[in-house]
């Protein structure tokens, strides 16, 4: 089945779902370094080299002349008659590049904030998860019922085991830790999107 994507969300041409799917796959292949012609580290990340390239682009873009007289002087004061390469067209292009270059600062600040939030989140997630694991290891059921030497197939064949009475009393504490973890993940999910 082929469904056209709304044209205002694209380049103005109609694209099938298959086209969009192919582009999405190509993007993911590039991000994961699966594509044959990709020579960057895999991941949904911006590398230090990417940031340096963006900053070079920004610096170059901000240094472009945006007054018609300056652009006319830059091209030698001559209108070469080639459509799209007239001083006016080049001036418009440079104005657009400068506007685009100016947008980087806000994006960079947002990325730094998200990166910082993710760093704090990962540390706290490790801490909370460690507390959950330690709590589980402290349960008498965990101490008594070792399965470390069993294969996955043997574990699947084991009958269900009831939680010991003394451990049942500790379950609210474990559930409270899990609830804290859920809240923490939800809060940080909102701050990084």
Backbone as a chain_set.jsonl record, in Angstrom:
{"seq": "XXXXXXXXXXXXXXXXXXXXXXXXXXXXXXXXXXXXXXXXXXXXXXXXXXXXXXXXXXXXXXXXXXXXXXXXXXXXXXXXXXXXXXXXXXXXXXXXXXXXXXXXXXXXXXXXXXXXXXXXXXXXXXXXXXXXXXXXXXXXXXXXXXXXXXXXXXXXXXXXXXXXXXXXXXXXXXXXXXXXXXXXXXXXXXXXX", "coords": {"N": [[0.844, -1.176, 0.0], [0.589, 2.162, -0.839], [0.963, 5.28, 0.448], [0.624, 8.751, 0.275], [2.747, 11.196, 1.722], [2.069, 14.111, 3.664], [2.553, 17.04, 1.836], [3.446, 19.505, 2.893], [5.223, 18.888, 4.84], [7.498, 18.09, 3.664], [9.716, 18.339, 0.882], [7.934, 19.487, -0.806], [7.224, 17.796, -2.789], [5.365, 14.832, -3.596], [5.704, 11.975, -1.562], [6.029, 8.514, -1.097], [5.043, 6.205, 1.489], [6.884, 4.21, 1.487], [9.122, 5.54, 0.443], [9.674, 7.338, 2.529], [10.187, 5.515, 4.534], [12.494, 4.288, 3.517], [14.279, 6.446, 3.571], [14.345, 6.885, 6.321], [15.513, 4.475, 7.129], [17.986, 4.708, 5.849], [18.998, 6.923, 7.255], [19.196, 5.843, 9.859], [21.041, 3.813, 9.323], [23.257, 5.382, 8.699], [23.642, 6.722, 11.141], [24.31, 4.611, 12.786], [26.612, 3.724, 11.728], [26.385, 1.742, 9.812], [26.065, 2.049, 7.132], [27.813, 1.823, 4.052], [29.423, 3.954, 3.161], [29.928, 5.571, 5.358], [31.945, 7.282, 7.578], [32.208, 7.79, 10.332], [31.988, 7.788, 13.925], [29.667, 5.5, 15.372], [26.295, 6.309, 16.398], [23.713, 8.283, 17.969], [24.701, 11.004, 18.195], [26.614, 13.982, 18.596], [29.773, 14.483, 17.621], [32.966, 15.654, 18.924], [34.438, 16.545, 16.762], [32.379, 17.088, 14.957], [31.215, 19.299, 16.242], [33.343, 21.112, 16.072], [33.407, 21.452, 13.284], [30.885, 22.575, 12.856], [31.186, 24.959, 14.268], [33.184, 26.166, 12.715], [31.734, 26.567, 10.371], [29.775, 28.324, 11.394], [31.382, 30.531, 12.179], [32.463, 31.232, 9.677], [30.074, 31.74, 8.277], [29.054, 33.914, 9.738], [30.89, 35.818, 9.087], [30.429, 36.538, 6.495], [29.702, 38.95, 3.938], [26.806, 41.054, 4.025], [25.628, 43.209, 2.913], [24.526, 44.75, -0.054], [26.339, 46.388, -1.459], [28.81, 45.521, -0.45], [28.851, 42.834, -1.271], [28.703, 43.176, -4.039], [31.162, 44.42, -4.458], [32.772, 42.295, -3.644], [32.363, 40.412, -5.68], [33.634, 41.615, -7.705], [32.41, 43.858, -8.731], [30.858, 43.401, -10.921], [28.052, 42.359, -12.776], [27.505, 39.227, -13.716], [25.51, 38.136, -15.227], [24.561, 35.584, -14.968], [21.895, 33.643, -14.006], [20.923, 33.546, -10.618], [23.47, 33.951, -9.722], [23.838, 36.608, -9.515], [24.794, 39.69, -7.906], [22.702, 40.456, -6.123], [21.328, 38.04, -5.642], [23.354, 36.515, -4.482], [23.825, 38.058, -2.23], [21.354, 37.745, -0.899], [21.549, 34.997, -0.377], [23.782, 34.962, 1.36], [22.726, 36.422, 3.507], [20.775, 34.633, 4.379], [22.438, 32.471, 5.12], [23.846, 33.658, 7.222], [21.747, 34.104, 9.058], [21.056, 31.475, 9.594], [23.474, 30.579, 10.729], [23.5, 32.111, 13.054], [21.63, 30.808, 14.573], [22.838, 28.695, 15.827], [24.003, 29.103, 18.382], [21.946, 29.076, 20.393], [21.028, 26.478, 20.049], [23.344, 25.025, 20.659], [23.654, 25.685, 23.374], [21.334, 24.502, 24.432], [21.875, 21.817, 23.817], [24.119, 21.398, 25.454], [22.937, 21.682, 27.961], [21.129, 19.518, 27.956], [22.993, 17.443, 27.73], [24.34, 17.73, 30.17], [22.204, 17.248, 31.936], [21.684, 14.569, 31.259], [24.061, 13.394, 32.102], [23.953, 13.762, 34.899], [21.588, 12.362, 35.353], [22.344, 9.739, 34.575], [24.237, 9.083, 36.533], [22.637, 9.164, 38.859], [20.748, 7.215, 38.184], [22.315, 4.911, 38.126], [23.019, 4.823, 40.818], [20.482, 4.495, 42.088], [19.659, 2.073, 40.898], [21.676, 0.406, 41.838], [21.056, 0.447, 44.559], [18.574, -0.888, 44.451], [19.385, -3.44, 43.552], [21.098, -4.177, 45.68], [19.228, -4.218, 47.72], [17.582, -6.33, 46.894], [19.46, -8.397, 47.016], [19.753, -8.538, 49.739], [17.552, -9.852, 50.639], [16.188, -12.7, 52.268], [15.282, -14.759, 50.667], [16.806, -14.462, 48.376], [19.335, -15.054, 49.357], [19.042, -17.718, 50.106], [18.15, -19.152, 47.883], [20.048, -19.904, 45.555], [20.872, -19.62, 42.151], [22.924, -19.48, 40.465], [24.587, -21.448, 39.302], [23.012, -22.8, 37.564], [21.711, -23.623, 34.313], [20.06, -21.6, 31.775], [17.942, -23.156, 30.729], [17.501, -25.034, 32.768], [16.688, -23.329, 34.777], [14.264, -22.414, 33.756], [12.747, -24.703, 34.041], [12.319, -24.924, 36.722], [10.057, -25.058, 39.494], [7.542, -22.6, 40.432], [8.524, -20.338, 43.0], [7.663, -19.408, 46.197], [7.705, -16.264, 47.886], [9.537, -15.804, 50.829], [8.19, -15.448, 54.156], [9.406, -13.433, 55.808], [10.593, -11.901, 53.828], [8.402, -10.964, 52.446], [7.514, -8.939, 54.043], [9.355, -7.012, 53.499], [8.894, -6.202, 50.95], [7.339, -3.788, 50.416], [9.309, -1.809, 50.764], [11.06, -2.353, 48.641], [9.326, -1.932, 46.489], [8.889, 0.782, 46.86], [11.417, 1.811, 46.233], [11.483, 1.144, 43.509], [9.325, 2.688, 42.614], [10.374, 5.247, 43.138], [12.407, 5.212, 41.258], [10.923, 5.117, 38.867], [9.642, 7.638, 38.947], [11.859, 9.306, 38.869], [12.975, 8.666, 36.36], [10.877, 9.533, 34.707], [10.848, 12.315, 35.262], [13.397, 13.105, 34.317], [13.201, 12.309, 31.703], [11.428, 14.165, 30.685], [12.99, 16.47, 30.893], [14.936, 16.166, 28.989], [13.948, 16.159, 26.463]], "CA": [[0.0, 0.0, 0.0], [1.392, 3.377, -0.963], [0.235, 6.456, 0.919], [1.438, 9.962, 0.119], [3.012, 11.981, 2.925], [1.642, 15.492, 3.469], [3.638, 17.742, 1.156], [4.015, 20.629, 3.637], [6.251, 18.37, 5.73], [8.631, 17.62, 2.87], [10.256, 19.294, -0.081], [6.867, 19.923, -1.687], [6.881, 16.706, -3.7], [4.717, 13.723, -2.916], [6.576, 10.844, -1.281], [5.29, 7.373, -0.583], [5.482, 5.701, 2.788], [8.106, 3.447, 1.213], [10.211, 6.521, 0.325], [9.981, 7.828, 3.874], [10.787, 4.387, 5.25], [13.856, 4.118, 3.006], [15.09, 7.547, 4.094], [14.54, 6.612, 7.748], [16.498, 3.392, 7.242], [19.293, 5.275, 5.474], [19.445, 7.747, 8.377], [19.621, 4.968, 10.95], [22.285, 3.168, 8.885], [24.336, 6.366, 8.836], [23.868, 6.983, 12.561], [24.899, 3.438, 13.425], [27.796, 3.386, 10.917], [26.108, 0.536, 9.044], [26.157, 2.394, 5.714], [29.163, 1.561, 3.547], [30.216, 5.166, 2.951], [29.947, 6.379, 6.58], [33.257, 7.199, 8.222], [32.149, 8.457, 11.631], [31.634, 6.894, 15.021], [28.227, 5.271, 15.406], [25.532, 6.844, 17.511], [22.898, 9.485, 17.856], [25.489, 11.954, 18.947], [27.43, 14.934, 17.854], [31.138, 14.306, 18.097], [33.745, 16.888, 19.064], [34.785, 16.995, 15.41], [31.159, 17.7, 14.412], [31.078, 20.629, 16.858], [34.367, 21.978, 15.463], [32.963, 21.775, 11.915], [29.759, 23.509, 12.961], [31.721, 26.269, 14.678], [33.847, 26.763, 11.539], [30.643, 27.028, 9.516], [29.185, 29.505, 12.037], [32.33, 31.651, 12.062], [32.514, 31.636, 8.269], [28.777, 32.326, 7.941], [28.908, 35.231, 10.363], [31.832, 36.776, 8.49], [30.035, 36.849, 5.119], [29.095, 40.274, 3.754], [25.356, 40.976, 3.82], [25.166, 44.433, 2.261], [24.667, 44.607, -1.496], [27.582, 47.042, -1.922], [29.937, 44.658, -0.089], [28.815, 41.652, -2.138], [29.058, 43.644, -5.383], [32.618, 44.604, -4.435], [33.367, 40.958, -3.53], [32.32, 39.736, -6.984], [34.367, 42.415, -8.684], [31.604, 44.96, -9.229], [30.301, 43.038, -12.222], [26.935, 41.42, -12.818], [27.898, 38.303, -14.781], [24.345, 37.76, -16.021], [24.174, 34.189, -14.73], [20.793, 33.619, -13.043], [21.267, 32.982, -9.319], [24.809, 34.387, -9.319], [23.896, 38.063, -9.501], [25.109, 40.173, -6.558], [21.508, 40.442, -5.275], [21.057, 36.651, -5.251], [24.423, 36.118, -3.557], [23.56, 38.798, -0.991], [20.248, 37.041, -0.241], [22.099, 33.731, 0.106], [24.629, 35.256, 2.517], [21.84, 36.812, 4.609], [20.199, 33.371, 4.867], [23.492, 31.711, 5.805], [24.105, 34.32, 8.507], [20.619, 33.826, 9.957], [21.208, 30.08, 9.996], [24.645, 30.497, 11.61], [23.144, 32.706, 14.345], [20.765, 29.892, 15.326], [23.643, 27.66, 16.46], [24.291, 29.382, 19.787], [20.848, 28.58, 21.231], [21.031, 25.021, 19.933], [24.509, 24.534, 21.401], [23.335, 25.826, 24.798], [20.35, 23.468, 24.751], [22.565, 20.525, 23.789], [24.957, 21.315, 26.647], [22.049, 21.457, 29.106], [20.659, 18.136, 27.877], [24.141, 16.598, 28.056], [24.553, 17.819, 31.614], [21.092, 16.534, 32.567], [21.882, 13.134, 31.05], [25.181, 12.974, 32.945], [23.42, 13.673, 36.264], [20.616, 11.271, 35.352], [23.009, 8.433, 34.527], [24.81, 8.833, 37.852], [21.553, 8.858, 39.794], [20.155, 5.942, 37.785], [23.225, 3.864, 38.607], [22.894, 4.788, 42.279], [19.191, 3.905, 42.449], [19.674, 0.67, 40.475], [22.551, -0.294, 42.782], [20.264, 0.268, 45.787], [17.58, -1.931, 44.195], [20.096, -4.725, 43.521], [21.548, -4.464, 47.052], [18.036, -4.562, 48.49], [17.191, -7.688, 46.498], [20.472, -9.321, 47.541], [19.597, -8.653, 51.191], [16.393, -10.68, 50.95], [16.521, -14.078, 52.64], [15.017, -15.61, 49.502], [17.965, -14.36, 47.478], [20.454, -15.735, 50.008], [18.771, -19.144, 50.208], [17.849, -19.781, 46.599], [21.081, -19.574, 44.571], [20.665, -20.252, 40.851], [24.071, -19.093, 39.649], [25.207, -22.558, 38.576], [22.022, -23.432, 36.694], [21.597, -23.116, 32.947], [18.734, -20.993, 31.558], [16.931, -24.204, 30.543], [17.197, -25.582, 34.088], [15.939, -22.306, 35.518], [12.896, -22.4, 33.228], [12.045, -25.903, 34.499], [12.079, -24.853, 38.158], [8.687, -24.675, 39.855], [7.478, -21.268, 41.042], [8.951, -20.306, 44.395], [6.985, -18.349, 46.951], [8.58, -15.379, 48.656], [9.508, -16.139, 52.254], [7.399, -14.513, 54.96], [10.179, -12.27, 56.238], [10.822, -11.069, 52.645], [7.134, -10.313, 52.1], [7.432, -7.709, 54.831], [10.303, -6.043, 52.929], [8.475, -5.824, 49.592], [6.988, -2.367, 50.263], [10.546, -1.032, 50.607], [11.527, -2.555, 47.267], [8.389, -1.243, 45.596], [9.13, 2.223, 47.012], [12.612, 2.109, 45.432], [11.094, 1.079, 42.095], [8.504, 3.878, 42.355], [11.307, 6.378, 43.055], [13.098, 5.093, 39.972], [9.967, 5.513, 37.823], [9.467, 9.094, 39.013], [13.116, 9.914, 38.445], [13.078, 8.498, 34.905], [9.879, 10.404, 34.081], [11.306, 13.705, 35.378], [14.532, 13.353, 33.431], [12.74, 12.163, 30.327], [10.843, 15.456, 30.307], [14.009, 17.525, 30.794], [15.883, 15.916, 27.894], [13.269, 16.076, 25.164]], "C": [[0.885, 1.233, 0.0], [0.542, 4.581, -0.597], [1.137, 7.662, 0.795], [1.571, 10.679, 1.454], [2.588, 13.41, 2.641], [2.796, 16.319, 2.928], [4.205, 18.902, 1.958], [5.115, 20.17, 4.589], [7.503, 17.936, 4.974], [9.122, 18.735, 1.964], [9.206, 19.771, -1.077], [6.451, 18.859, -2.69], [6.18, 15.617, -2.905], [5.709, 12.586, -2.757], [5.723, 9.724, -0.711], [5.819, 7.008, 0.794], [6.78, 4.918, 2.613], [9.312, 4.376, 1.084], [10.657, 6.994, 1.706], [10.665, 6.732, 4.684], [12.235, 4.18, 4.822], [14.768, 5.201, 3.556], [15.366, 7.329, 5.581], [15.58, 5.526, 7.959], [17.888, 3.905, 6.899], [19.861, 6.13, 6.605], [19.961, 6.869, 9.508], [20.906, 4.223, 10.582], [23.464, 4.117, 9.027], [24.668, 6.599, 10.304], [24.539, 5.818, 13.272], [26.138, 2.95, 12.691], [27.615, 2.08, 10.154], [26.229, 0.801, 7.541], [27.611, 2.283, 5.265], [30.019, 2.819, 3.472], [30.266, 6.082, 4.175], [31.271, 6.171, 7.293], [33.258, 7.945, 9.548], [31.768, 7.435, 12.683], [30.118, 6.71, 15.045], [27.574, 5.99, 16.57], [24.739, 8.075, 17.177], [23.579, 10.563, 18.682], [26.187, 12.91, 18.012], [28.82, 14.827, 18.447], [31.817, 15.659, 18.261], [34.117, 17.441, 17.695], [33.573, 17.644, 14.736], [30.994, 19.119, 14.951], [32.106, 21.586, 16.267], [33.956, 22.389, 14.047], [31.813, 22.785, 11.945], [30.261, 24.896, 13.338], [32.461, 26.946, 13.528], [32.798, 27.324, 10.584], [30.04, 28.314, 10.081], [30.105, 30.705, 11.876], [32.416, 32.16, 10.631], [31.215, 32.326, 7.87], [28.601, 33.718, 8.504], [29.839, 36.269, 9.755], [31.461, 37.164, 7.052], [29.439, 38.258, 5.032], [27.598, 40.13, 3.477], [24.775, 42.263, 3.242], [25.472, 44.297, 0.78], [25.963, 45.229, -2.001], [28.79, 46.152, -1.644], [30.007, 43.44, -1.004], [29.205, 42.036, -3.56], [30.562, 43.836, -5.481], [33.324, 43.24, -4.416], [33.403, 40.242, -4.88], [32.951, 40.58, -8.087], [33.559, 43.53, -9.305], [30.929, 44.67, -10.554], [29.122, 42.09, -12.032], [27.209, 40.505, -13.995], [26.727, 37.801, -15.617], [23.909, 36.317, -15.834], [23.079, 34.18, -13.663], [21.212, 32.906, -11.749], [22.641, 33.38, -8.829], [24.966, 35.897, -9.413], [24.226, 38.509, -8.081], [23.902, 40.14, -5.616], [21.215, 39.032, -4.761], [22.101, 36.159, -4.249], [24.219, 36.801, -2.21], [22.433, 38.117, -0.207], [20.722, 35.716, 0.357], [22.919, 33.957, 1.378], [23.8, 35.669, 3.733], [21.216, 35.554, 5.226], [21.213, 32.533, 5.631], [23.785, 32.335, 7.165], [22.988, 34.039, 9.509], [20.714, 32.391, 10.48], [22.36, 29.93, 10.984], [24.32, 31.06, 12.997], [22.29, 31.766, 15.193], [21.566, 28.851, 16.107], [23.813, 27.895, 17.958], [23.205, 28.829, 20.712], [20.801, 27.055, 21.212], [22.18, 24.419, 20.742], [24.244, 24.596, 22.906], [22.354, 24.746, 25.238], [21.003, 22.094, 24.786], [23.44, 20.349, 25.03], [24.105, 21.043, 27.884], [21.553, 20.018, 29.119], [21.793, 17.179, 28.237], [24.413, 16.576, 29.546], [23.459, 17.065, 32.364], [21.263, 15.024, 32.435], [23.016, 12.599, 31.916], [24.71, 12.794, 34.39], [22.458, 12.493, 36.36], [21.315, 9.921, 35.388], [23.636, 8.093, 35.873], [23.754, 8.446, 38.864], [20.889, 7.526, 39.471], [21.015, 4.786, 38.278], [23.093, 3.712, 40.118], [21.595, 4.109, 42.706], [19.169, 2.422, 42.088], [20.555, -0.161, 41.405], [21.813, -0.546, 44.091], [19.22, -0.83, 45.618], [18.25, -3.302, 44.232], [20.538, -5.118, 44.931], [20.357, -4.888, 47.914], [17.611, -5.993, 48.18], [18.179, -8.706, 47.063], [20.344, -9.509, 49.05], [18.408, -9.526, 51.584], [16.841, -12.099, 51.286], [16.31, -15.019, 51.463], [16.2, -15.604, 48.55], [19.136, -15.149, 48.053], [20.278, -17.251, 49.969], [18.695, -19.823, 48.851], [18.845, -19.352, 45.532], [20.81, -20.325, 43.267], [21.853, -20.002, 39.923], [24.676, -20.209, 38.826], [24.246, -23.253, 37.62], [22.045, -22.814, 35.299], [20.233, -22.445, 32.797], [17.634, -22.037, 31.389], [16.529, -24.81, 31.885], [16.366, -24.594, 34.908], [14.488, -22.279, 35.062], [12.089, -23.582, 33.735], [11.747, -25.882, 35.997], [10.627, -24.483, 38.434], [8.688, -23.268, 40.445], [7.849, -21.352, 42.525], [8.255, -19.133, 45.076], [8.017, -17.525, 47.707], [8.424, -15.737, 50.131], [8.776, -15.044, 53.03], [8.172, -13.26, 55.339], [10.475, -11.341, 55.056], [9.555, -10.336, 52.224], [6.992, -8.986, 52.828], [8.336, -6.618, 54.259], [9.871, -5.535, 51.549], [8.049, -4.369, 49.459], [8.22, -1.473, 50.096], [11.095, -1.143, 49.199], [10.621, -1.82, 46.285], [8.561, 0.272, 45.683], [10.362, 2.637, 46.211], [12.275, 2.121, 43.939], [10.233, 2.286, 41.73], [9.371, 5.127, 42.248], [12.012, 6.387, 41.706], [12.182, 5.53, 38.832], [9.802, 7.031, 37.775], [10.707, 9.787, 38.473], [13.284, 9.824, 36.928], [12.101, 9.43, 34.198], [10.322, 11.867, 34.115], [12.435, 13.998, 34.398], [14.175, 13.152, 31.967], [12.169, 13.484, 29.835], [11.914, 16.52, 30.109], [14.964, 17.327, 29.628], [15.197, 15.762, 26.546], [12.928, 17.452, 24.666]], "O": [[1.836, 1.316, 0.777], [-0.466, 4.868, -1.243], [2.307, 7.599, 1.175], [0.613, 10.755, 2.224], [2.724, 13.884, 1.513], [3.891, 16.306, 3.49], [5.358, 19.27, 1.733], [5.869, 21.001, 5.096], [8.463, 17.465, 5.584], [8.956, 19.919, 2.257], [9.546, 20.392, -2.084], [5.434, 19.007, -3.367], [6.373, 15.493, -1.695], [6.46, 12.265, -3.678], [4.801, 9.968, 0.068], [6.894, 7.443, 1.205], [7.661, 4.953, 3.473], [10.401, 4.049, 1.557], [11.849, 7.043, 2.011], [11.609, 6.997, 5.429], [13.103, 3.927, 5.657], [15.897, 4.921, 3.961], [16.481, 7.558, 6.05], [16.427, 5.629, 8.846], [18.859, 3.576, 7.58], [21.058, 6.075, 6.887], [21.036, 7.118, 10.052], [21.768, 4.022, 11.438], [24.55, 3.703, 9.431], [25.84, 6.667, 10.674], [25.257, 6.017, 14.252], [26.659, 1.877, 12.998], [28.593, 1.385, 9.878], [26.47, -0.125, 6.766], [28.528, 2.612, 6.018], [31.227, 2.752, 3.701], [30.613, 7.256, 4.044], [31.671, 5.042, 7.577], [34.212, 8.658, 9.854], [31.284, 6.348, 12.366], [29.371, 7.649, 14.772], [28.206, 6.25, 17.594], [25.044, 8.81, 16.237], [23.085, 10.972, 19.732], [26.323, 12.671, 16.812], [29.015, 15.055, 19.641], [31.31, 16.681, 17.798], [34.114, 18.654, 17.487], [33.72, 18.637, 14.023], [30.671, 20.037, 14.198], [31.788, 22.742, 15.988], [34.138, 23.542, 13.657], [31.78, 23.728, 11.155], [29.806, 25.895, 12.783], [32.38, 28.165, 13.374], [32.956, 28.423, 10.052], [29.819, 29.277, 9.346], [29.657, 31.781, 11.479], [32.441, 33.367, 10.394], [31.235, 33.365, 7.21], [28.064, 34.603, 7.838], [29.604, 37.47, 9.892], [32.111, 38.025, 6.459], [28.752, 38.702, 5.952], [27.172, 39.206, 2.785], [23.558, 42.387, 3.1], [26.53, 43.798, 0.396], [26.619, 44.664, -2.877], [29.686, 46.032, -2.48], [31.085, 43.058, -1.459], [29.951, 41.31, -4.217], [31.172, 43.457, -6.481], [34.341, 43.05, -5.083], [34.37, 39.545, -5.186], [32.806, 40.273, -9.27], [33.977, 44.1, -10.313], [30.477, 45.588, -11.237], [29.18, 41.15, -11.24], [27.157, 40.94, -15.146], [26.934, 37.11, -16.614], [22.965, 35.874, -16.489], [23.297, 34.651, -12.547], [21.776, 31.813, -11.782], [22.963, 33.179, -7.658], [26.083, 36.414, -9.395], [23.959, 37.768, -7.136], [24.055, 39.829, -4.435], [20.892, 38.85, -3.587], [21.768, 35.47, -3.285], [24.421, 36.185, -1.164], [22.542, 37.933, 1.005], [20.335, 35.359, 1.47], [22.765, 33.227, 2.357], [24.132, 35.308, 4.862], [21.139, 35.43, 6.448], [20.891, 31.952, 6.667], [23.953, 31.619, 8.153], [23.256, 33.766, 10.679], [20.481, 32.132, 11.661], [22.226, 29.219, 11.979], [24.808, 30.546, 14.003], [22.236, 31.919, 16.413], [21.005, 28.184, 16.976], [23.765, 26.936, 18.729], [23.519, 28.181, 21.711], [20.561, 26.421, 22.239], [21.999, 23.415, 21.43], [24.575, 23.658, 23.631], [22.525, 24.143, 26.298], [20.723, 21.294, 25.679], [23.492, 19.258, 25.597], [24.499, 20.266, 28.754], [21.554, 19.367, 30.164], [21.58, 16.211, 28.967], [24.685, 15.521, 30.118], [23.741, 16.332, 33.312], [21.017, 14.283, 33.386], [22.941, 11.475, 32.411], [25.029, 11.792, 35.029], [22.499, 11.722, 37.319], [20.919, 9.044, 36.155], [23.577, 6.945, 36.312], [23.943, 7.51, 39.64], [20.507, 6.787, 40.378], [20.495, 3.795, 38.791], [23.06, 2.595, 40.633], [21.603, 3.248, 43.585], [18.711, 1.599, 42.881], [20.22, -1.301, 41.725], [21.925, -1.627, 44.67], [19.0, -1.62, 46.536], [17.742, -4.224, 44.871], [20.371, -6.27, 45.332], [20.464, -5.8, 48.733], [17.318, -6.774, 49.086], [17.77, -9.766, 47.538], [20.78, -10.528, 49.585], [18.277, -9.899, 52.75], [17.759, -12.632, 50.664], [17.07, -15.97, 51.28], [16.549, -16.638, 47.981], [19.848, -15.833, 47.317], [21.253, -17.986, 49.817], [19.139, -20.961, 48.701], [18.519, -18.519, 44.687], [20.549, -21.528, 43.282], [21.781, -20.285, 38.727], [25.225, -19.954, 37.755], [24.633, -24.2, 36.937], [22.358, -21.636, 35.131], [19.337, -22.69, 33.605], [16.513, -21.832, 31.853], [15.349, -25.073, 32.118], [15.456, -24.987, 35.638], [13.581, -22.137, 35.881], [10.867, -23.485, 33.852], [11.002, -26.729, 36.491], [10.032, -23.692, 37.702], [9.725, -22.794, 40.909], [7.521, -22.324, 43.206], [8.269, -18.008, 44.576], [9.065, -18.03, 48.111], [7.312, -15.947, 50.615], [8.744, -13.883, 52.623], [7.66, -12.148, 55.21], [10.597, -10.13, 55.242], [9.62, -9.221, 51.707], [6.424, -8.03, 52.299], [8.11, -5.433, 54.504], [10.419, -4.555, 51.043], [8.377, -3.749, 48.447], [8.172, -0.486, 49.362], [11.543, -0.152, 48.621], [11.1, -1.165, 45.359], [8.395, 0.97, 44.683], [10.362, 3.693, 45.579], [12.724, 2.997, 43.199], [10.394, 2.851, 40.649], [9.145, 5.971, 41.38], [12.189, 7.439, 41.091], [12.62, 6.24, 37.927], [9.82, 7.634, 36.701], [10.608, 10.746, 37.707], [13.687, 10.794, 36.286], [12.456, 10.053, 33.197], [10.19, 12.58, 33.12], [12.425, 15.029, 33.725], [14.784, 13.761, 31.088], [12.402, 13.876, 28.692], [11.768, 17.386, 29.246], [15.732, 18.233, 29.307], [15.807, 15.284, 25.59], [12.352, 17.594, 23.587]]}, "num_chains": 1, "name": "protein.A"}
